[in-house]
CSV table of C-alpha atoms in Angstrom, one decimal:
chain,number,residue,atom,x,y,z
A,125,UNK,CA,-20.8,-79.6,-84.3
A,126,UNK,CA,-18.7,-82.7,-84.9
A,127,UNK,CA,-18.7,-84.9,-81.8
A,128,UNK,CA,-15.7,-86.7,-80.4
A,129,UNK,CA,-15.8,-90.5,-80.6
A,130,UNK,CA,-14.0,-91.9,-77.7
A,131,UNK,CA,-11.9,-95.0,-78.0
A,132,UNK,CA,-11.5,-97.6,-75.3
A,133,UNK,CA,-8.4,-98.8,-73.9
A,134,UNK,CA,-6.2,-91.2,-72.7
A,135,UNK,CA,-5.6,-90.1,-75.1
A,136,UNK,CA,-4.8,-89.2,-73.0
A,137,UNK,CA,-5.0,-89.1,-71.1
A,138,UNK,CA,-2.9,-90.7,-74.0
A,139,UNK,CA,0.5,-91.4,-76.1
A,140,UNK,CA,-3.5,-93.0,-78.6
A,141,UNK,CA,-5.5,-95.1,-84.2
A,142,UNK,CA,-7.5,-95.7,-92.1
A,143,UNK,CA,-6.2,-95.6,-95.1
A,144,UNK,CA,-5.0,-92.7,-97.3
A,145,UNK,CA,-2.8,-92.0,-100.3
A,146,UNK,CA,0.1,-89.7,-100.7
A,147,UNK,CA,1.6,-88.4,-104.0
A,148,UNK,CA,5.0,-88.0,-102.5
A,149,UNK,CA,6.7,-88.9,-99.3
A,150,UNK,CA,9.8,-87.4,-97.8
A,151,UNK,CA,13.0,-89.0,-99.0
A,152,UNK,CA,14.2,-89.6,-95.5
A,153,UNK,CA,11.9,-91.4,-93.1
A,154,UNK,CA,12.4,-93.0,-89.8
A,155,UNK,CA,11.6,-96.7,-90.1
A,156,UNK,CA,9.6,-98.5,-87.4
A,157,UNK,CA,9.5,-95.5,-85.0
A,158,UNK,CA,7.4,-97.3,-82.4
A,159,UNK,CA,5.0,-94.4,-82.6
A,160,UNK,CA,3.5,-92.7,-79.6
A,161,UNK,CA,0.3,-94.1,-78.4
A,162,UNK,CA,-2.8,-92.8,-76.7
A,163,UNK,CA,-5.5,-94.9,-75.1
A,164,UNK,CA,-8.7,-93.7,-73.3
A,165,UNK,CA,-10.9,-95.5,-70.9
A,166,UNK,CA,-13.9,-93.7,-69.7
A,167,UNK,CA,-17.1,-94.4,-67.9
A,168,UNK,CA,-20.2,-92.1,-67.5
A,169,UNK,CA,-20.5,-89.8,-64.5
A,170,UNK,CA,-21.7,-91.8,-61.5
A,171,UNK,CA,-21.6,-92.1,-57.8
A,172,UNK,CA,-18.1,-91.8,-56.3
A,173,UNK,CA,-16.5,-94.9,-54.9
A,174,UNK,CA,-16.7,-94.9,-51.1
A,175,UNK,CA,-14.0,-96.4,-49.1
A,176,UNK,CA,-13.4,-96.8,-45.4
A,177,UNK,CA,-10.4,-95.1,-44.1
A,178,UNK,CA,-8.6,-94.5,-40.8
A,179,UNK,CA,-6.5,-91.4,-40.9
A,180,UNK,CA,-3.9,-90.7,-38.2
A,181,UNK,CA,-0.5,-89.4,-37.4
A,182,UNK,CA,1.3,-92.8,-37.3
A,183,UNK,CA,3.1,-93.8,-40.5
A,184,UNK,CA,1.1,-96.1,-42.8
A,185,UNK,CA,2.9,-98.9,-44.5
A,186,UNK,CA,3.0,-99.3,-48.3
A,187,UNK,CA,5.4,-102.2,-48.1
A,188,UNK,CA,3.3,-104.6,-50.0
A,189,UNK,CA,2.4,-102.1,-52.7
A,190,UNK,CA,6.0,-101.1,-53.2
A,191,UNK,CA,7.0,-104.8,-53.4
A,192,UNK,CA,4.5,-105.2,-56.2
A,193,UNK,CA,5.9,-102.2,-58.1
A,194,UNK,CA,9.4,-103.6,-57.7
A,195,UNK,CA,8.2,-106.9,-59.0
A,196,UNK,CA,6.6,-105.2,-62.0
A,197,UNK,CA,9.8,-103.4,-62.7
A,198,UNK,CA,11.8,-106.6,-62.6
A,199,UNK,CA,9.3,-108.4,-64.8
A,200,UNK,CA,9.4,-105.7,-67.5
A,201,UNK,CA,13.1,-104.7,-66.9
A,202,UNK,CA,12.1,-101.1,-66.1
A,203,UNK,CA,15.2,-99.1,-64.9
A,204,UNK,CA,13.3,-96.3,-63.2
A,205,UNK,CA,9.8,-95.3,-62.2
A,206,UNK,CA,7.9,-92.6,-60.3
A,207,UNK,CA,4.3,-92.9,-59.0
A,208,UNK,CA,2.1,-90.3,-57.3
A,209,UNK,CA,-1.4,-90.7,-55.9
A,210,UNK,CA,-3.8,-88.0,-54.8
A,211,UNK,CA,-6.9,-88.5,-52.5
A,212,UNK,CA,-9.4,-85.7,-52.4
A,213,UNK,CA,-6.9,-83.7,-54.4
A,214,UNK,CA,-4.2,-84.0,-51.7
A,215,UNK,CA,-1.0,-85.8,-52.6
A,216,UNK,CA,-1.0,-88.7,-50.2
A,217,UNK,CA,1.7,-90.8,-51.8
A,218,UNK,CA,4.8,-90.2,-54.0
A,219,UNK,CA,7.6,-92.6,-54.5
A,220,UNK,CA,10.6,-93.1,-56.8
A,221,UNK,CA,12.1,-96.4,-57.7
A,222,UNK,CA,15.2,-97.6,-59.5
A,223,UNK,CA,17.6,-95.7,-61.6
A,224,UNK,CA,17.5,-92.5,-63.6
A,225,UNK,CA,20.9,-93.5,-65.1
A,226,UNK,CA,21.8,-97.2,-64.8
A,227,UNK,CA,25.3,-96.8,-66.1
A,228,UNK,CA,26.3,-94.3,-63.5
A,229,UNK,CA,24.0,-95.7,-60.8
A,230,UNK,CA,22.1,-92.5,-60.3
A,231,UNK,CA,18.7,-93.2,-58.6
A,232,UNK,CA,15.4,-91.8,-59.6
A,233,UNK,CA,14.3,-89.1,-57.1
A,234,UNK,CA,10.9,-87.3,-56.8
A,235,UNK,CA,12.4,-84.4,-58.7
A,236,UNK,CA,13.6,-86.5,-61.7
A,237,UNK,CA,12.0,-85.5,-65.0
A,238,UNK,CA,10.7,-87.9,-67.6
A,239,UNK,CA,9.4,-87.6,-71.1
A,240,UNK,CA,5.6,-88.0,-70.8
A,241,UNK,CA,4.8,-88.6,-74.5
A,242,UNK,CA,1.1,-88.2,-75.3
A,243,UNK,CA,0.2,-87.0,-71.9
A,244,UNK,CA,1.3,-83.8,-73.5
A,245,UNK,CA,-2.0,-83.7,-75.4
A,246,UNK,CA,-4.2,-83.0,-72.4
A,247,UNK,CA,-1.9,-80.1,-71.6
A,248,UNK,CA,-2.4,-78.7,-75.1
A,249,UNK,CA,-6.2,-79.4,-74.9
A,250,UNK,CA,-6.4,-77.4,-71.7
A,251,UNK,CA,-4.3,-74.6,-73.3
A,252,UNK,CA,-6.8,-74.4,-76.2
A,253,UNK,CA,-9.7,-74.2,-73.7
A,254,UNK,CA,-7.9,-71.4,-71.9
A,255,UNK,CA,-7.4,-69.4,-75.0
A,256,UNK,CA,-11.1,-69.9,-75.8
A,257,UNK,CA,-12.1,-68.9,-72.3
A,258,UNK,CA,-10.0,-65.7,-72.6
A,259,UNK,CA,-11.7,-64.8,-75.9
A,260,UNK,CA,-8.5,-65.3,-78.0
A,261,UNK,CA,-9.9,-68.0,-80.2
A,262,UNK,CA,-13.2,-69.8,-80.9
A,263,UNK,CA,-13.1,-73.5,-81.0
A,264,UNK,CA,-15.2,-73.4,-84.1
A,265,UNK,CA,-12.7,-71.2,-85.9
A,266,UNK,CA,-11.3,-72.6,-89.2
A,267,UNK,CA,-7.6,-73.3,-89.1
A,268,UNK,CA,-6.5,-72.8,-92.7
A,269,UNK,CA,-7.4,-70.4,-95.5
A,270,UNK,CA,-7.8,-66.6,-95.8
A,271,UNK,CA,-10.1,-66.5,-92.8
A,272,UNK,CA,-8.4,-69.3,-90.8
A,273,UNK,CA,-6.3,-68.9,-87.7
A,274,UNK,CA,-3.1,-69.9,-89.5
A,275,UNK,CA,-4.1,-68.2,-92.7
A,276,UNK,CA,-2.2,-69.4,-95.8
A,277,UNK,CA,1.3,-69.5,-94.4
A,278,UNK,CA,1.6,-73.3,-94.8
A,279,UNK,CA,1.4,-75.5,-97.9
A,280,UNK,CA,0.5,-74.6,-101.4
A,281,UNK,CA,-2.6,-72.7,-102.5
A,282,UNK,CA,-5.3,-73.3,-103.4
A,283,UNK,CA,-6.3,-75.5,-100.5
A,284,UNK,CA,-8.7,-78.3,-101.0
A,285,UNK,CA,-12.2,-78.1,-99.5
A,286,UNK,CA,-11.3,-80.6,-96.9
A,287,UNK,CA,-8.3,-78.5,-95.6
A,288,UNK,CA,-10.5,-75.4,-95.6
A,289,UNK,CA,-13.1,-77.1,-93.5
A,290,UNK,CA,-10.8,-78.1,-90.6
A,291,UNK,CA,-11.7,-76.3,-87.4
A,292,UNK,CA,-9.9,-76.0,-84.1
A,293,UNK,CA,-12.4,-78.3,-82.5
A,294,UNK,CA,-11.9,-80.9,-85.2
A,295,UNK,CA,-8.2,-81.0,-84.3
A,296,UNK,CA,-9.0,-81.3,-80.6
A,297,UNK,CA,-11.4,-84.2,-81.3
A,298,UNK,CA,-9.2,-86.0,-83.8
A,299,UNK,CA,-11.7,-85.4,-86.6
A,300,UNK,CA,-9.6,-83.4,-89.1
A,301,UNK,CA,-9.9,-86.0,-91.9
A,302,UNK,CA,-6.2,-86.7,-92.1
A,303,UNK,CA,-4.8,-90.1,-91.3
A,304,UNK,CA,-1.3,-91.7,-90.7
A,305,UNK,CA,-1.3,-93.4,-94.1
A,306,UNK,CA,1.4,-94.3,-95.1
A,307,UNK,CA,3.0,-93.4,-91.8
A,308,UNK,CA,2.9,-91.0,-88.8
A,309,UNK,CA,4.6,-87.9,-90.2
A,310,UNK,CA,5.6,-86.7,-86.7
A,311,UNK,CA,8.2,-89.5,-86.9
A,312,UNK,CA,9.6,-88.4,-90.2
A,313,UNK,CA,13.2,-87.2,-90.8
A,314,UNK,CA,14.1,-85.4,-87.5
A,315,UNK,CA,15.7,-82.6,-89.5
A,316,UNK,CA,12.4,-81.5,-91.1
A,317,UNK,CA,10.8,-78.4,-89.7
A,318,UNK,CA,7.1,-77.8,-88.7
A,319,UNK,CA,6.8,-75.8,-92.0
A,320,UNK,CA,8.0,-78.8,-94.0
A,321,UNK,CA,5.7,-81.3,-92.2
A,322,UNK,CA,2.7,-79.0,-92.8
A,323,UNK,CA,3.5,-78.7,-96.5
A,324,UNK,CA,3.6,-82.5,-96.8
A,325,UNK,CA,0.3,-83.0,-95.0
A,326,UNK,CA,-1.5,-80.2,-96.8
A,327,UNK,CA,-0.1,-80.8,-100.3
A,328,UNK,CA,0.3,-84.5,-100.5
A,329,UNK,CA,-1.8,-86.4,-97.9
A,330,UNK,CA,-5.4,-87.3,-98.8
A,331,UNK,CA,-8.0,-85.9,-96.5
A,332,UNK,CA,-11.5,-87.3,-95.8
A,333,UNK,CA,-14.0,-84.6,-96.3
A,334,UNK,CA,-16.5,-86.5,-94.2
A,335,UNK,CA,-14.1,-87.5,-91.4
A,336,UNK,CA,-14.7,-89.9,-88.6
A,337,UNK,CA,-12.5,-90.1,-85.4
A,338,UNK,CA,-8.9,-90.9,-86.2
A,339,UNK,CA,-6.2,-90.5,-83.6
A,340,UNK,CA,-3.6,-88.2,-85.1
A,341,UNK,CA,-0.4,-86.8,-83.5
A,342,UNK,CA,-0.1,-84.2,-86.3
A,343,UNK,CA,-3.4,-82.6,-85.3
A,344,UNK,CA,-2.1,-81.6,-81.9
A,345,UNK,CA,1.1,-80.4,-83.6
A,346,UNK,CA,-1.2,-78.0,-85.5
A,347,UNK,CA,-2.9,-76.9,-82.3
A,348,UNK,CA,0.5,-76.0,-81.0
A,349,UNK,CA,1.0,-73.6,-83.9
A,350,UNK,CA,-2.5,-72.2,-83.3
A,351,UNK,CA,-1.5,-71.5,-79.7
A,352,UNK,CA,1.6,-69.7,-80.9
A,353,UNK,CA,-0.3,-67.7,-83.4
A,354,UNK,CA,-3.1,-66.5,-81.1
A,355,UNK,CA,-0.8,-65.9,-78.1
A,356,UNK,CA,2.2,-64.4,-79.9
A,357,UNK,CA,4.4,-66.6,-77.7
A,358,UNK,CA,6.1,-69.9,-78.2
A,359,UNK,CA,3.9,-72.9,-77.4
A,360,UNK,CA,6.2,-73.8,-74.4
A,361,UNK,CA,6.2,-70.2,-73.0
A,362,UNK,CA,2.4,-69.8,-73.3
A,363,UNK,CA,1.7,-73.1,-71.5
A,364,UNK,CA,4.3,-72.5,-68.8
A,365,UNK,CA,3.0,-69.0,-68.1
A,366,UNK,CA,-0.8,-69.5,-68.4
A,367,UNK,CA,-1.4,-73.1,-67.4
A,368,UNK,CA,1.5,-74.6,-65.4
A,369,UNK,CA,2.7,-71.6,-63.4
A,370,UNK,CA,-0.9,-70.9,-62.0
A,371,UNK,CA,-1.0,-74.5,-60.9
A,372,UNK,CA,2.3,-74.2,-59.1
A,373,UNK,CA,4.2,-76.3,-61.6
A,374,UNK,CA,7.6,-74.8,-62.4
A,375,UNK,CA,9.9,-77.6,-63.7
A,376,UNK,CA,8.0,-78.9,-66.7
A,377,UNK,CA,9.7,-78.2,-70.0
A,378,UNK,CA,9.8,-79.3,-73.7
A,379,UNK,CA,12.5,-82.0,-73.9
A,380,UNK,CA,15.5,-82.2,-76.0
A,381,UNK,CA,16.3,-84.8,-78.6
A,382,UNK,CA,19.7,-86.3,-77.8
A,383,UNK,CA,21.4,-87.7,-74.7
A,384,UNK,CA,23.6,-84.6,-74.7
A,385,UNK,CA,20.5,-82.4,-74.6
A,386,UNK,CA,19.2,-83.8,-71.4
A,387,UNK,CA,18.4,-81.1,-68.9
A,388,UNK,CA,19.2,-81.1,-65.1
A,389,UNK,CA,17.3,-83.9,-63.3
A,390,UNK,CA,16.2,-85.6,-66.6
A,391,UNK,CA,16.5,-89.4,-66.7
A,392,UNK,CA,18.2,-91.5,-69.3
A,393,UNK,CA,15.8,-93.4,-71.6
A,394,UNK,CA,16.4,-97.0,-72.5
A,395,UNK,CA,15.2,-98.9,-75.6
A,396,UNK,CA,12.8,-101.8,-75.2
A,397,UNK,CA,15.4,-104.3,-76.5
A,398,UNK,CA,19.0,-104.1,-77.7
A,399,UNK,CA,19.1,-102.9,-81.2
A,400,UNK,CA,15.5,-101.6,-81.2
A,401,UNK,CA,14.6,-98.0,-82.1
A,402,UNK,CA,16.6,-95.5,-80.1
A,403,UNK,CA,14.9,-93.0,-77.8
A,404,UNK,CA,17.4,-90.5,-79.0
A,405,UNK,CA,16.7,-90.8,-82.8
A,406,UNK,CA,13.5,-88.7,-82.6
A,407,UNK,CA,12.8,-85.0,-82.8
A,408,UNK,CA,11.1,-84.7,-79.4
A,409,UNK,CA,11.3,-80.9,-79.5
A,410,UNK,CA,9.3,-80.9,-82.7
A,411,UNK,CA,6.6,-83.1,-81.0
A,412,UNK,CA,6.1,-80.3,-78.4
A,413,UNK,CA,2.3,-80.1,-78.4
A,414,UNK,CA,1.5,-83.8,-78.9
A,415,UNK,CA,4.4,-85.5,-77.1
A,416,UNK,CA,7.3,-83.2,-76.1
A,417,UNK,CA,6.9,-82.4,-72.4
A,418,UNK,CA,9.1,-83.7,-69.6
A,419,UNK,CA,7.7,-83.8,-66.1
A,420,UNK,CA,7.8,-85.6,-62.8
A,421,UNK,CA,4.9,-87.8,-61.6
A,422,UNK,CA,4.3,-85.1,-58.9
A,423,UNK,CA,4.0,-82.4,-61.6
A,424,UNK,CA,1.4,-84.5,-63.4
A,425,UNK,CA,-0.5,-85.1,-60.1
A,426,UNK,CA,-0.6,-81.4,-59.5
A,427,UNK,CA,-1.8,-80.8,-63.1
A,428,UNK,CA,-4.7,-83.3,-62.8
A,429,UNK,CA,-6.1,-81.9,-59.5
A,430,UNK,CA,-6.5,-78.5,-61.3
A,431,UNK,CA,-8.6,-80.1,-64.1
A,432,UNK,CA,-10.6,-82.8,-62.4
A,433,UNK,CA,-13.8,-80.9,-61.6
A,434,UNK,CA,-13.5,-81.5,-57.9
A,435,UNK,CA,-13.9,-78.7,-55.3
A,436,UNK,CA,-11.0,-79.0,-52.9
A,437,UNK,CA,-8.5,-77.4,-55.3
A,438,UNK,CA,-9.7,-74.7,-57.7
A,439,UNK,CA,-9.7,-75.8,-61.4
A,440,UNK,CA,-7.7,-73.8,-63.9
A,441,UNK,CA,-10.9,-73.3,-65.9
A,442,UNK,CA,-14.7,-73.0,-65.1
A,443,UNK,CA,-16.5,-76.3,-64.9
A,444,UNK,CA,-18.5,-75.5,-68.0
A,445,UNK,CA,-15.3,-75.4,-70.0
A,446,UNK,CA,-14.1,-78.8,-68.5
A,447,UNK,CA,-17.5,-80.4,-69.0
A,448,UNK,CA,-16.7,-82.0,-72.3
A,449,UNK,CA,-15.1,-85.2,-73.4
A,450,UNK,CA,-13.1,-86.6,-71.9
A,451,UNK,CA,-12.7,-84.4,-68.9
A,452,UNK,CA,-16.4,-84.8,-68.0
A,453,UNK,CA,-16.2,-88.5,-67.3
A,454,UNK,CA,-16.3,-90.1,-63.9
A,455,UNK,CA,-13.0,-91.8,-64.6
A,456,UNK,CA,-10.6,-91.5,-67.4
A,457,UNK,CA,-7.1,-92.7,-68.2
A,458,UNK,CA,-4.5,-91.1,-70.5
A,459,UNK,CA,-1.4,-93.1,-71.4
A,460,UNK,CA,1.8,-92.0,-73.1
A,461,UNK,CA,4.3,-94.1,-75.0
A,462,UNK,CA,7.5,-93.4,-76.9
A,463,UNK,CA,10.7,-95.4,-77.3
A,464,UNK,CA,12.2,-95.2,-73.8
A,465,UNK,CA,9.1,-93.9,-72.1
A,466,UNK,CA,5.8,-95.1,-70.7
A,467,UNK,CA,3.4,-92.9,-68.7
A,468,UNK,CA,-0.1,-92.9,-67.2
A,469,UNK,CA,-2.4,-90.2,-65.9
A,470,UNK,CA,-5.6,-91.3,-64.4
A,471,UNK,CA,-8.7,-89.8,-62.8
A,472,UNK,CA,-9.4,-93.1,-61.2
A,473,UNK,CA,-12.7,-92.2,-59.5
A,474,UNK,CA,-14.3,-89.3,-57.7
A,475,UNK,CA,-11.7,-89.6,-54.9
A,476,UNK,CA,-8.4,-90.7,-56.4
A,477,UNK,CA,-6.1,-89.6,-59.2
A,478,UNK,CA,-2.7,-91.0,-60.0
A,479,UNK,CA,0.3,-90.6,-62.3
A,480,UNK,CA,3.2,-93.0,-63.2
A,481,UNK,CA,6.2,-92.5,-65.5
A,482,UNK,CA,8.9,-94.9,-66.5
A,483,UNK,CA,12.2,-94.5,-68.5
A,484,UNK,CA,11.5,-97.6,-70.7
A,485,UNK,CA,8.6,-99.3,-72.5
A,486,UNK,CA,8.2,-102.9,-73.6
A,487,UNK,CA,8.1,-103.9,-77.2
A,488,UNK,CA,4.3,-104.3,-76.7
A,489,UNK,CA,3.6,-100.9,-75.1
A,490,UNK,CA,0.0,-101.9,-74.1
A,491,UNK,CA,1.3,-104.7,-72.0
A,492,UNK,CA,3.5,-102.6,-69.8
A,493,UNK,CA,0.9,-99.9,-69.4
A,494,UNK,CA,-1.9,-102.3,-68.5
A,495,UNK,CA,0.3,-104.1,-66.0
A,496,UNK,CA,1.3,-101.0,-64.1
A,497,UNK,CA,-2.2,-99.7,-64.0
A,498,UNK,CA,-3.4,-103.0,-62.6
A,499,UNK,CA,-1.0,-102.8,-59.7
A,500,UNK,CA,-2.0,-99.2,-58.9
A,501,UNK,CA,-5.7,-99.7,-59.5
A,502,UNK,CA,-5.7,-102.6,-57.1
A,503,UNK,CA,-3.9,-100.7,-54.4
A,504,UNK,CA,-6.4,-97.8,-54.6
A,505,UNK,CA,-9.4,-100.1,-54.7
A,506,UNK,CA,-8.4,-102.3,-51.8
A,507,UNK,CA,-6.6,-100.0,-49.4
A,508,UNK,CA,-8.7,-98.6,-46.6
A,509,UNK,CA,-6.2,-96.6,-44.7
A,510,UNK,CA,-4.4,-93.6,-46.3
A,511,UNK,CA,-2.0,-91.0,-44.8
A,512,UNK,CA,-3.6,-87.8,-43.5
A,513,UNK,CA,-1.1,-85.6,-45.3
A,514,UNK,CA,-0.8,-83.4,-48.3
A,515,UNK,CA,2.7,-83.7,-49.8
A,516,UNK,CA,2.0,-80.9,-52.2
A,517,UNK,CA,2.5,-78.5,-49.3
A,518,UNK,CA,6.1,-79.8,-48.7
A,519,UNK,CA,7.4,-78.0,-51.8
């Protein structure tokens, strides 16, 4: 079986990279789309970090931490931000900062929803594992061709040997053989359908028949169609019913594309600089399975406690299903990044998880993601006193 090669810094958990040729490219292409990014940092399973703590009923101050978050936001001109931290799978901290809508002075609340970009991929990954656990698909199944999950409904026959060899697991592990040369097709003309994107990739993009790891948004787009085929539901409906609802998550949705398509409680997204690529010039709905979800930091915190292989909250899948890269690592980080969005989901150690979402990213997305992680990691690693609460129970 082909093994996943992990790249240092998520995906995932996130929005994560040689060359290829195409015969034709679409006539309309988004230029400089500031493509979504995933980065993963992982360390082998080890002893959990032990921290002294004093738990009690008196309020515990996070004043210094919140001042650091505010300073970070000022430095990177972030309009709005949410952060949630869990300890032993209990939500011990959730806080919203800044504005969901600067022009109308609407503050971010704990119920505000943000695009999460490539943190959508772990959700798709878990959905594929669920389908496999339920016997609806084998991860070794071929995707295309007469015997493939998607059959021959996409592209032009006959398929090349490289296309016929792609398995579900290859897509999960970013080993399909496709690349983003000459550009990431998921940021092509927003009017193009999944059918048209598939035809371009299958018919015109070179595929490496002995592939190595290559991070590819399109691969997770294909997995979304596999989920639809095997479940006879839309991708969004399957995930909401079979993954999110059992976790107690009810507000997560696939986002819209334009400012007018914002749903209730969704923030406004801001470009990194004036005149840069607009957050509203992308087809986010088409990105569904690789970058289309909107959520709150609290939603993401609830998601991670159901997949983190700890015992206080039952996981959505058996441990043997989750015992695979990257979920089987002692700590992992998945980041997400799109124009107007930056996000982080982290299993920080064997005690703490956290999530953070913003409605802006810097022109150098890695800088803003690394900076916010540094603030939160330092707080977790140095604080010895945490509230004896579980804010999940306040819903």
